[in-house]
Coordinates of C-alpha atoms and ligand atoms in Angstrom, one line a residue:
M490 CA 34.6 40.7 -44.2
P491 CA 35.1 37.2 -45.5
S492 CA 33.3 35.5 -42.6
S493 CA 30.0 37.4 -42.9
S494 CA 29.8 36.8 -46.6
F495 CA 30.5 33.1 -46.0
F496 CA 27.6 32.9 -43.5
F497 CA 25.4 34.8 -45.9
L498 CA 26.1 32.2 -48.6
L499 CA 25.5 29.5 -46.1
L500 CA 22.2 31.0 -45.1
L501 CA 21.2 31.3 -48.8
F502 CA 22.1 27.7 -49.3
Y503 CA 20.0 26.4 -46.4
A504 CA 17.1 28.7 -47.2
S505 CA 17.0 27.5 -50.8
P506 CA 15.2 24.6 -52.3
V507 CA 18.6 23.2 -53.3
A508 CA 19.3 22.5 -49.6
S509 CA 16.0 20.6 -49.0
F510 CA 16.6 18.7 -52.2
F511 CA 20.0 17.5 -51.0
S512 CA 18.7 16.7 -47.5
G513 CA 15.9 14.7 -49.1
L514 CA 18.5 12.6 -50.9
L515 CA 20.1 11.5 -47.7
P516 CA 19.4 7.8 -47.2
A517 CA 17.1 7.2 -44.3
A518 CA 19.7 4.9 -42.8
A519 CA 22.0 7.8 -42.2
D520 CA 19.5 9.0 -39.6
A521 CA 19.0 5.6 -38.1
P522 CA 20.6 5.0 -34.7
R523 CA 23.7 2.9 -34.7
F524 CA 24.4 0.0 -32.3
A525 CA 27.3 -2.1 -31.4
E526 CA 27.0 -5.8 -32.2
S527 CA 26.0 -7.7 -29.1
P528 CA 28.4 -10.3 -27.7
H529 CA 27.5 -13.8 -28.9
F530 CA 25.8 -15.8 -26.2
R531 CA 25.8 -19.6 -26.4
N532 CA 23.6 -22.4 -25.0
G533 CA 24.8 -24.0 -21.8
D534 CA 25.4 -27.8 -21.8
D535 CA 22.0 -28.6 -20.3
C536 CA 20.0 -27.0 -23.2
S537 CA 18.0 -29.1 -25.7
S538 CA 19.2 -28.1 -29.1
S539 CA 16.9 -27.1 -31.9
A540 CA 17.7 -27.0 -35.5
A541 CA 19.3 -23.8 -36.6
D542 CA 16.6 -23.2 -39.2
A543 CA 13.7 -24.2 -36.8
S544 CA 10.5 -22.2 -37.3
A545 CA 8.6 -20.5 -34.6
C546 CA 6.5 -23.6 -34.2
D547 CA 9.4 -25.6 -32.7
P548 CA 7.8 -26.7 -29.3
S549 CA 11.0 -26.2 -27.4
F550 CA 11.1 -22.4 -27.9
I551 CA 10.4 -19.7 -25.3
H552 CA 8.4 -17.0 -27.1
I553 CA 9.0 -13.4 -26.2
A554 CA 7.0 -10.5 -27.9
M555 CA 8.0 -6.9 -27.9
T556 CA 7.2 -3.8 -30.0
L557 CA 9.8 -2.1 -32.1
D558 CA 9.8 1.5 -33.1
S559 CA 12.4 4.1 -33.7
H560 CA 11.7 6.0 -30.5
Y561 CA 12.2 3.1 -28.2
L562 CA 14.6 1.0 -30.3
R563 CA 17.5 1.7 -27.9
G564 CA 15.4 0.3 -25.1
S565 CA 14.3 -2.8 -27.0
V566 CA 17.9 -3.5 -28.0
A567 CA 19.0 -3.2 -24.4
A568 CA 16.1 -5.5 -23.3
V569 CA 17.0 -8.2 -25.7
H570 CA 20.7 -7.9 -24.8
S571 CA 19.8 -8.3 -21.1
I572 CA 17.6 -11.4 -21.8
L573 CA 20.3 -13.1 -23.8
K574 CA 23.0 -12.3 -21.3
H575 CA 21.2 -13.9 -18.4
T576 CA 19.4 -16.9 -19.9
S577 CA 21.0 -20.4 -19.8
C578 CA 19.7 -21.3 -23.3
P579 CA 19.8 -18.3 -25.6
D580 CA 19.3 -20.4 -28.7
S581 CA 15.9 -21.6 -27.4
L582 CA 14.5 -18.0 -27.4
F583 CA 12.2 -16.9 -30.2
F584 CA 11.5 -13.2 -30.4
H585 CA 8.3 -11.8 -32.0
F586 CA 8.7 -8.1 -32.8
V587 CA 5.7 -6.0 -33.7
A588 CA 6.3 -2.8 -35.7
V589 CA 4.1 -0.3 -37.5
A590 CA 3.9 -1.1 -41.2
G591 CA 4.9 2.1 -43.1
G592 CA 3.9 4.9 -40.8
R593 CA 6.1 7.6 -39.3
D594 CA 8.7 5.1 -38.2
G595 CA 9.8 4.4 -41.8
P596 CA 10.3 1.0 -43.2
L597 CA 9.9 -1.9 -40.9
D598 CA 12.8 -3.5 -42.8
L599 CA 15.2 -1.0 -41.4
L600 CA 14.2 -1.9 -37.8
A601 CA 14.5 -5.6 -38.7
S602 CA 17.9 -5.1 -40.3
T603 CA 19.1 -3.2 -37.2
V604 CA 18.0 -6.0 -35.0
R605 CA 19.7 -8.5 -37.3
S606 CA 23.0 -6.5 -37.3
V607 CA 23.1 -6.2 -33.5
F608 CA 22.1 -9.8 -32.8
P609 CA 23.3 -11.8 -35.9
S610 CA 22.1 -15.2 -34.6
L611 CA 18.9 -14.2 -32.9
R612 CA 15.8 -16.1 -33.9
F613 CA 13.0 -13.6 -34.6
D614 CA 10.2 -12.5 -36.8
V615 CA 8.9 -9.0 -37.3
Y616 CA 5.1 -8.6 -37.7
P617 CA 3.6 -5.5 -39.3
F618 CA 1.0 -3.8 -37.2
R619 CA -1.7 -1.9 -39.0
E620 CA -2.3 1.2 -37.0
E621 CA -5.8 1.5 -38.4
L622 CA -6.7 -1.5 -36.3
V623 CA -6.8 0.8 -33.2
S624 CA -6.5 4.4 -34.4
G625 CA -10.3 4.6 -34.6
L626 CA -10.6 3.2 -31.1
I627 CA -8.1 5.3 -29.3
S628 CA -9.4 8.3 -27.4
S629 CA -7.2 11.2 -26.4
S630 CA -5.8 10.6 -22.9
V631 CA -3.9 12.7 -20.5
R632 CA -0.5 11.5 -21.7
Q633 CA 0.2 11.8 -25.4
A634 CA 3.0 9.2 -25.2
L635 CA 0.4 6.6 -24.1
E636 CA -1.5 7.1 -27.4
N637 CA 1.1 5.4 -29.6
P638 CA -1.0 2.8 -31.4
L639 CA 1.8 0.3 -30.8
N640 CA 0.9 0.4 -27.1
Y641 CA -2.2 -1.6 -28.1
A642 CA -0.3 -4.2 -30.1
R643 CA -0.2 -6.5 -27.1
A644 CA -3.9 -7.0 -27.5
Y645 CA -3.4 -8.3 -31.0
L646 CA -0.5 -10.8 -30.4
A647 CA -2.9 -13.7 -30.5
D648 CA -3.8 -12.7 -34.1
L649 CA -0.4 -11.6 -35.2
L650 CA 1.6 -14.6 -34.1
E651 CA 1.5 -18.0 -35.7
P652 CA -1.3 -20.2 -34.3
C653 CA 1.3 -22.8 -33.2
V654 CA 2.6 -20.2 -30.7
Y655 CA 0.3 -21.0 -27.7
R656 CA 2.1 -19.0 -25.0
V657 CA 4.1 -15.7 -25.1
I658 CA 5.9 -13.4 -22.7
Y659 CA 5.0 -9.8 -23.6
L660 CA 7.6 -7.2 -22.5
D661 CA 7.7 -3.5 -22.8
S662 CA 10.7 -1.9 -24.4
D663 CA 11.8 -0.1 -21.2
V664 CA 12.8 -3.2 -19.2
V665 CA 15.9 -5.2 -18.5
V666 CA 15.8 -8.8 -17.4
V667 CA 18.6 -9.8 -14.9
D668 CA 17.6 -13.4 -14.4
D669 CA 17.0 -16.4 -16.6
V670 CA 13.8 -15.7 -18.5
R671 CA 13.2 -19.4 -18.6
R672 CA 12.2 -19.2 -14.9
L673 CA 9.5 -16.7 -15.8
W674 CA 8.3 -18.9 -18.7
D675 CA 8.2 -22.1 -16.6
D676 CA 6.7 -20.5 -13.6
A677 CA 3.9 -18.9 -15.6
A678 CA 3.3 -22.1 -17.5
A679 CA 2.7 -24.0 -14.3
R680 CA 0.4 -21.3 -12.9
L681 CA -1.6 -20.8 -16.1
A682 CA -2.1 -24.6 -16.4
S683 CA -3.4 -25.0 -12.9
A684 CA -5.6 -22.0 -12.9
A685 CA -7.0 -22.0 -16.4
A686 CA -6.2 -18.3 -16.6
V687 CA -5.4 -16.3 -19.7
V688 CA -2.9 -13.9 -18.3
A689 CA -0.2 -14.3 -15.6
A690 CA 1.5 -11.2 -14.2
P691 CA 2.6 -9.7 -10.9
E692 CA -0.4 -8.1 -9.2
Y693 CA -0.3 -5.1 -6.8
C694 CA -3.3 -5.4 -4.5
H695 CA -2.1 -2.6 -2.2
A696 CA -2.5 -0.1 -5.1
N697 CA -5.7 2.0 -5.0
F698 CA -7.7 0.3 -7.8
T699 CA -10.4 2.9 -7.7
R700 CA -8.2 5.6 -9.1
Y701 CA -7.5 3.9 -12.4
F702 CA -11.1 4.7 -13.4
T703 CA -13.0 8.0 -13.4
P704 CA -15.7 8.8 -10.9
T705 CA -18.2 8.6 -13.8
F706 CA -17.3 5.0 -14.3
W707 CA -17.9 4.1 -10.6
A708 CA -21.0 6.2 -10.5
D709 CA -22.4 4.4 -13.4
G710 CA -22.1 1.1 -11.6
G711 CA -18.6 0.2 -12.6
A712 CA -18.2 -2.2 -9.7
R713 CA -20.6 -4.6 -11.4
V714 CA -17.9 -5.1 -14.1
F715 CA -15.8 -6.9 -11.5
A716 CA -18.5 -8.8 -9.7
G717 CA -18.1 -12.5 -10.1
R718 CA -14.4 -12.4 -10.8
R719 CA -12.3 -15.2 -9.2
R720 CA -10.6 -12.8 -6.9
R721 CA -10.6 -9.2 -5.7
P722 CA -9.6 -7.1 -8.7
C723 CA -6.1 -5.7 -8.3
Y724 CA -3.9 -3.5 -10.4
F725 CA -1.4 -5.3 -12.6
N726 CA 1.1 -3.7 -15.0
T727 CA 0.6 -4.8 -18.6
G728 CA 4.3 -4.2 -19.4
V729 CA 5.2 -7.7 -18.3
M730 CA 2.6 -10.4 -19.0
V731 CA 2.6 -14.1 -19.9
M732 CA -0.3 -14.7 -22.1
D733 CA -2.0 -18.1 -22.9
L734 CA -2.7 -17.4 -26.6
R735 CA -4.9 -20.5 -27.0
R736 CA -7.3 -19.4 -24.3
W737 CA -7.0 -15.8 -25.5
R738 CA -8.0 -16.8 -29.1
A739 CA -10.8 -19.2 -27.9
G740 CA -12.2 -16.6 -25.5
G741 CA -12.2 -13.7 -28.1
Y742 CA -10.2 -11.5 -25.7
R743 CA -9.1 -9.1 -28.3
R744 CA -12.8 -8.1 -28.9
R745 CA -13.3 -7.8 -25.1
V746 CA -10.4 -5.3 -24.9
E747 CA -11.7 -3.5 -28.0
R748 CA -15.2 -3.2 -26.6
W749 CA -13.9 -1.3 -23.6
M750 CA -11.9 1.0 -25.8
G751 CA -15.1 1.7 -27.6
V752 CA -16.9 2.5 -24.4
Q753 CA -14.0 4.9 -23.4
R754 CA -14.5 6.8 -26.6
E755 CA -18.1 7.5 -25.8
R756 CA -17.8 8.4 -22.1
R757 CA -14.5 8.8 -20.4
I758 CA -14.2 5.9 -18.0
Y759 CA -10.4 6.2 -17.4
E760 CA -7.5 8.5 -18.0
L761 CA -4.6 6.3 -18.9
G762 CA -4.2 4.7 -22.3
S763 CA -3.8 1.0 -23.0
L764 CA -3.7 -0.2 -19.4
P765 CA -7.3 0.3 -18.2
P766 CA -9.0 -1.8 -20.9
F767 CA -6.8 -4.7 -19.7
L768 CA -7.7 -4.1 -16.1
L769 CA -11.4 -4.1 -17.1
V770 CA -11.1 -7.5 -18.8
F771 CA -8.6 -9.2 -16.5
A772 CA -8.4 -7.7 -13.0
G773 CA -9.4 -10.4 -10.6
E774 CA -8.7 -13.1 -13.2
V775 CA -5.0 -12.7 -13.5
E776 CA -2.7 -15.4 -12.2
G777 CA -0.2 -13.7 -9.9
L778 CA 3.5 -14.0 -10.5
D779 CA 6.3 -13.1 -8.1
H780 CA 6.9 -9.3 -7.9
R781 CA 10.5 -9.9 -8.8
W782 CA 9.4 -10.1 -12.4
N783 CA 8.2 -6.5 -12.6
Q784 CA 10.0 -3.9 -10.5
H785 CA 8.0 -1.2 -12.2
G786 CA 7.8 2.6 -11.9
L787 CA 11.6 3.2 -12.2
G788 CA 11.0 6.0 -14.7
G789 CA 9.2 8.0 -12.1
D790 CA 6.5 10.7 -12.6
N791 CA 8.6 12.9 -14.8
L792 CA 12.0 13.2 -16.5
T793 CA 13.7 15.3 -13.9
G794 CA 11.8 14.5 -10.7
E795 CA 12.7 12.4 -7.8
C796 CA 14.6 9.2 -8.6
R797 CA 12.7 6.0 -7.7
R798 CA 14.5 3.2 -5.9
L799 CA 14.0 -0.5 -6.3
H800 CA 11.3 -2.0 -4.2
P801 CA 12.5 -4.3 -1.4
G802 CA 12.9 -8.0 -2.3
P803 CA 14.6 -10.0 -5.1
V804 CA 14.8 -8.5 -8.6
S805 CA 14.6 -10.4 -11.8
L806 CA 13.2 -7.7 -14.1
M807 CA 13.5 -3.9 -13.8
H808 CA 11.0 -1.7 -15.6
W809 CA 11.4 2.0 -16.3
S810 CA 7.6 2.6 -16.6
G811 CA 6.7 6.2 -16.0
K812 CA 7.9 9.3 -17.9
G813 CA 11.7 9.2 -17.3
K814 CA 13.6 6.8 -19.5
P815 CA 17.1 5.7 -18.4
W816 CA 18.6 6.5 -21.8
D817 CA 17.2 10.1 -21.8
R818 CA 18.5 10.7 -18.3
L819 CA 21.9 9.2 -19.1
D820 CA 22.2 11.3 -22.2
A821 CA 21.2 14.4 -20.3
G822 CA 24.0 13.7 -17.8
N823 CA 21.7 13.4 -14.8
P824 CA 20.9 9.7 -14.4
C825 CA 19.1 8.3 -11.4
P826 CA 21.0 5.5 -9.5
V827 CA 18.7 2.9 -11.0
D828 CA 19.7 4.1 -14.5
N829 CA 23.2 2.9 -13.9
L830 CA 21.7 -0.6 -13.7
W831 CA 20.3 -0.2 -17.2
E832 CA 23.5 1.2 -18.8
P833 CA 25.5 -2.0 -19.0
Y834 CA 22.9 -3.4 -21.5
D835 CA 23.0 -0.3 -23.7
L836 CA 24.5 -1.0 -27.1
Y837 CA 23.7 2.4 -28.7
I838 CA 26.7 4.2 -30.3
R839 CA 26.4 7.9 -29.7
P840 CA 26.8 9.9 -32.9
S841 CA 30.5 10.9 -33.2
S842 CA 31.2 14.6 -32.7
G843 CA 33.0 14.6 -36.1
A844 CA 30.3 16.5 -37.9
D845 CA 30.1 19.2 -35.2
A846 CA 33.9 19.6 -35.3
S847 CA 34.0 20.1 -39.0
I848 CA 31.3 22.8 -38.8
L849 CA 33.3 24.5 -36.1
S850 CA 36.4 24.4 -38.2
W851 CA 34.7 26.3 -41.0
S852 CA 34.1 29.4 -38.9
W853 CA 37.5 30.9 -38.6
Ligands
NAG1243 C1 -8.7 5.6 -3.6 O1 -8.8 6.5 -4.6 C2 -10.1 7.1 -4.6 C3 -10.2 8.0 -5.9 O2 -9.1 8.8 -6.0 C4 -10.3 7.9 -3.3 O3 -11.5 8.5 -3.3 C5 -10.1 7.0 -2.1 O4 -10.2 7.7 -0.9 C6 -8.8 6.2 -2.2 N1 -8.8 5.2 -1.2 C7 -7.8 5.0 -0.4 C8 -7.9 3.9 0.6 O5 -6.8 5.7 -0.4
NAG1244 C1 8.7 16.3 -11.2 O1 8.4 15.5 -10.1 C2 8.8 16.0 -8.9 C3 8.5 15.0 -7.8 O2 7.4 14.1 -8.1 C4 8.1 17.3 -8.6 O3 8.5 17.9 -7.4 C5 8.5 18.3 -9.7 O4 7.8 19.5 -9.6 C6 8.1 17.7 -11.1 N1 8.6 18.5 -12.1 C7 7.9 18.8 -13.2 C8 8.6 19.7 -14.2 O5 6.8 18.4 -13.5

C-alpha cells in the first residue's frame, strides 16, 4: 500500500511543528498578489510639463487620493490603470495612497513596492494610517466590511497630505474612470471656488434621505441638524468626492465628522459605517457634480443577486459600491454585464495552476 503510507507521512508532516516552521519561513511576498506591469502612458502635446522629480507641491498637479490594502489592491490597481489610460496628461497626476501602518495587511512597503512595479513612472506617496485614530470611534454596524478603519481615512486626508495640497479627488478602490480625470478636477475646482463649499460630489436628491438614519435619530430631533443648510439635504456617495483641503483644515471638519462618530457610539443614529457621518456634516452643503462622475451601486446588494445596470446618461466613472465586486464575480465565473467593463483594467495575474498540478502528480 505505497499510496496510503505516503499520505500518512504527508499528514504527519503537515500536522507537525516542522510544517508550520517551514510555512512561517515563506517570505510574505510569496503570498502577495502578482500584477502585470501597466502599459506606459505619455503626456499629450498640450500638457504642461513638470520636472521629473517634482514634489507633491508642484502647483500643476492633479491630486488623487485612494486607500491601499491587500484586500482591495486589485481594485486600486485597476482604478489607477483606468485613470492613466483615459487622461490626456498622465504625468501631471499625483497619487496619494493611504495604507494601514503595520496591521493585518503587513508592511506598507510591500503595497508601495507593488504599486511601483506595476506603474514604474507613477508619481505617488504612501501615507501610513494609524488605525487607533478611529478604532475607538467605530461602532459595530450591520456590515462588517464597512468597519475597516481605512474606510474612515478620507476624513483624515487633510491631516495626512502635505499642507501645500489644497484640493484632492478622493476615490474608492472599486471604481474605474473612463474619462479624463482632469475634467472632474477642473469642473470641481470651478464649482468649489464659486460656492465656497468644502466638498463637491454628485448628489442624489431622489434617494430617500430619511432611511440613512435610525428612527431614534429623527425622533430625537435629527431634522434640526440640517436646518439652516444652504440647500435641501440629499444623499451623496462618499466614494467619489473632491475636497477643498484648505477649507477642510480651516473649518476643522475632521473633528466634526469624529463628533458624529462619537454620538453614534452612544446611541445608534445610523446603520451604515463611514457614510452617515459625512452626510451629517455635509448634506445640503455639497456642491453637486454631474452624475456621470459616480455611476454607483454596480456591486448590487449581494454577491450573487441581480446584476445592476448602468444608470441612463453619460458615464465617466463606474463604481461597484455594494457587496458584489467585479473581480470576485469574474473569478467565480458568473460576472454581471457591467463587470465586463471593469475587466479590461484588471492587471492581476492569476496564480498559475503549476502548484496544483505538481500536487496532483504526486498521488499516483
Ligand atoms: C423614506 O423612508 C422612511 C424610513 O424608512 C419611510 O418611513 C418613508 O415612508 C420613506 N419615504 C418615501 C417617500 O418613500
Ligand atoms: C441577493 O439579492 C437578490 C436580489 O436582490 C435576492 O433575491 C437574493 O435572495 C439575495 N441572495 C442572498 C444570498 O442574500
